[in-house]
Structure formats: structure tokens, C-alpha cells
């Protein structure tokens, strides 16, 4: 399967890369709608803001030993030959 980049304009694809050659006029295709770059950048910004708020809230300050807490939460068992 080959991948070609295009922009959907109405109900037609406009190739942004060189167009595929020797296609059947009724060639079946699958189209994946990509996120716009602005949406991705906006999502990253919102995630960074949320993490900053979480860090500022000291939400996990009562956890003195994060590794022990994680083992308890995940019910981890010590690995053979390693001390806890």
C-alpha cells in the first residue's frame, strides 16, 4: 500500500505531492483525516497548562516515597535479585 498526501476540497482530493500514476478511474481508497497543526499545538498548550496547575497544587505532596506508592498502587512484586 502506498501513501500519498492530498487536501480534501469539497468532495475531491487535490494532490499536494506528485499524483499517483496509472490509477484505475474508480480506484478504491481509504482516507485518513489528519489533525490540523493548530489543533495539535493548542492541545499541547492546554496539557502544559494543566500540568502546571497540578504541580502548583501540590496534589501529591503527601506521598513521601513515590516508588513505594507506585508499587502499592500497581501491586508490583520485587524483581528476583533486587532489593526493595
PDB file of C-alpha atoms in Angstrom:
ATOM      1  CA  UNK A   1       0.000   0.000   0.000  1.00  0.00           C
ATOM      2  CA  UNK A   2       1.360   3.410  -0.920  1.00  0.00           C
ATOM      3  CA  UNK A   3       0.637   6.713   0.811  1.00  0.00           C
ATOM      4  CA  UNK A   4       0.017   9.990  -0.993  1.00  0.00           C
ATOM      5  CA  UNK A   5      -0.676  13.389   0.549  1.00  0.00           C
ATOM      6  CA  UNK A   6      -3.629  15.454  -0.599  1.00  0.00           C
ATOM      7  CA  UNK A   7      -6.035  18.142   0.559  1.00  0.00           C
ATOM      8  CA  UNK A   8      -9.746  17.429   0.565  1.00  0.00           C
ATOM      9  CA  UNK A   9     -11.605  20.219  -1.204  1.00  0.00           C
ATOM     10  CA  UNK A  10     -15.324  19.605  -1.146  1.00  0.00           C
ATOM     11  CA  UNK A  11     -15.662  16.027  -2.315  1.00  0.00           C
ATOM     12  CA  UNK A  12     -12.437  15.909  -4.329  1.00  0.00           C
ATOM     13  CA  UNK A  13      -8.817  15.291  -3.381  1.00  0.00           C
ATOM     14  CA  UNK A  14      -6.182  17.736  -4.586  1.00  0.00           C
ATOM     15  CA  UNK A  15      -2.736  16.131  -4.572  1.00  0.00           C
ATOM     16  CA  UNK A  16      -0.035  18.034  -2.681  1.00  0.00           C
ATOM     17  CA  UNK A  17       2.664  15.524  -3.619  1.00  0.00           C
ATOM     18  CA  UNK A  18       3.134  14.146  -7.109  1.00  0.00           C
ATOM     19  CA  UNK A  19      -0.093  12.416  -8.073  1.00  0.00           C
ATOM     20  CA  UNK A  20      -0.138   8.631  -8.245  1.00  0.00           C
ATOM     21  CA  UNK A  21       0.219   7.250 -11.749  1.00  0.00           C
ATOM     22  CA  UNK A  22      -1.731   4.540 -13.541  1.00  0.00           C
ATOM     23  CA  UNK A  23      -4.716   4.543 -11.196  1.00  0.00           C
ATOM     24  CA  UNK A  24      -7.972   2.917 -12.132  1.00  0.00           C
ATOM     25  CA  UNK A  25     -10.581   5.714 -12.596  1.00  0.00           C
ATOM     26  CA  UNK A  26     -12.669   4.022  -9.877  1.00  0.00           C
ATOM     27  CA  UNK A  27      -9.777   3.011  -7.627  1.00  0.00           C
ATOM     28  CA  UNK A  28     -10.898   2.274  -4.048  1.00  0.00           C
ATOM     29  CA  UNK A  29      -9.061   4.400  -1.484  1.00  0.00           C
ATOM     30  CA  UNK A  30      -9.052   4.901   2.279  1.00  0.00           C
ATOM     31  CA  UNK A  31      -8.736   8.464   3.530  1.00  0.00           C
ATOM     32  CA  UNK A  32      -7.392   9.380   6.975  1.00  0.00           C
ATOM     33  CA  UNK A  33      -8.333  12.835   8.206  1.00  0.00           C
ATOM     34  CA  UNK A  34      -5.258  14.409   9.827  1.00  0.00           C
ATOM     35  CA  UNK A  35      -5.437  16.892  12.688  1.00  0.00           C
ATOM     36  CA  UNK A  36      -4.558  20.407  11.759  1.00  0.00           C
ATOM     37  CA  UNK A  37      -1.263  21.616  13.209  1.00  0.00           C
ATOM     38  CA  UNK A  38      -3.043  24.387  15.116  1.00  0.00           C
ATOM     39  CA  UNK A  39      -5.202  21.816  16.924  1.00  0.00           C
ATOM     40  CA  UNK A  40      -2.116  19.845  17.959  1.00  0.00           C
ATOM     41  CA  UNK A  41      -0.296  22.957  19.193  1.00  0.00           C
ATOM     42  CA  UNK A  42      -3.398  24.086  21.080  1.00  0.00           C
ATOM     43  CA  UNK A  43      -3.760  20.666  22.720  1.00  0.00           C
ATOM     44  CA  UNK A  44      -0.095  20.734  23.792  1.00  0.00           C
ATOM     45  CA  UNK A  45      -0.543  24.188  25.293  1.00  0.00           C
ATOM     46  CA  UNK A  46      -3.647  23.107  27.240  1.00  0.00           C
ATOM     47  CA  UNK A  47      -1.838  19.990  28.505  1.00  0.00           C
ATOM     48  CA  UNK A  48       1.149  22.067  29.669  1.00  0.00           C
ATOM     49  CA  UNK A  49      -1.195  24.470  31.480  1.00  0.00           C
ATOM     50  CA  UNK A  50      -2.998  21.573  33.186  1.00  0.00           C
ATOM     51  CA  UNK A  51       0.299  20.027  34.317  1.00  0.00           C
ATOM     52  CA  UNK A  52       1.493  23.390  35.661  1.00  0.00           C
ATOM     53  CA  UNK A  53      -1.721  23.738  37.685  1.00  0.00           C
ATOM     54  CA  UNK A  54      -1.321  20.202  39.013  1.00  0.00           C
ATOM     55  CA  UNK A  55       2.282  20.866  40.030  1.00  0.00           C
ATOM     56  CA  UNK A  56       1.314  24.144  41.729  1.00  0.00           C
ATOM     57  CA  UNK A  57      -1.470  22.437  43.696  1.00  0.00           C
ATOM     58  CA  UNK A  58       0.934  20.029  45.452  1.00  0.00           C
ATOM     59  CA  UNK A  59      -1.623  17.305  44.750  1.00  0.00           C
ATOM     60  CA  UNK A  60       0.845  14.532  45.549  1.00  0.00           C
ATOM     61  CA  UNK A  61       2.800  16.219  48.347  1.00  0.00           C
ATOM     62  CA  UNK A  62       1.620  13.659  50.924  1.00  0.00           C
ATOM     63  CA  UNK A  63       3.406  10.868  49.027  1.00  0.00           C
ATOM     64  CA  UNK A  64       6.821  10.651  50.682  1.00  0.00           C
ATOM     65  CA  UNK A  65       8.153   7.709  48.640  1.00  0.00           C
ATOM     66  CA  UNK A  66       6.787   7.772  45.065  1.00  0.00           C
ATOM     67  CA  UNK A  67       8.351   4.388  44.194  1.00  0.00           C
ATOM     68  CA  UNK A  68       6.731   2.662  47.174  1.00  0.00           C
ATOM     69  CA  UNK A  69       3.425   4.358  46.396  1.00  0.00           C
ATOM     70  CA  UNK A  70       3.586   3.168  42.785  1.00  0.00           C
ATOM     71  CA  UNK A  71       4.409  -0.406  43.828  1.00  0.00           C
ATOM     72  CA  UNK A  72       1.450  -0.387  46.216  1.00  0.00           C
ATOM     73  CA  UNK A  73      -0.916   1.032  43.617  1.00  0.00           C
ATOM     74  CA  UNK A  74       0.255  -1.389  40.938  1.00  0.00           C
ATOM     75  CA  UNK A  75       0.772  -4.262  43.395  1.00  0.00           C
ATOM     76  CA  UNK A  76       4.263  -4.763  41.983  1.00  0.00           C
ATOM     77  CA  UNK A  77       6.363  -7.601  43.258  1.00  0.00           C
ATOM     78  CA  UNK A  78      10.101  -7.191  43.799  1.00  0.00           C
ATOM     79  CA  UNK A  79      12.201  -8.477  40.932  1.00  0.00           C
ATOM     80  CA  UNK A  80      14.359 -11.513  41.745  1.00  0.00           C
ATOM     81  CA  UNK A  81      17.812 -10.470  42.922  1.00  0.00           C
ATOM     82  CA  UNK A  82      16.819  -6.857  43.597  1.00  0.00           C
ATOM     83  CA  UNK A  83      16.213  -5.299  46.968  1.00  0.00           C
ATOM     84  CA  UNK A  84      13.228  -3.056  47.550  1.00  0.00           C
TER      85      UNK A  84
END
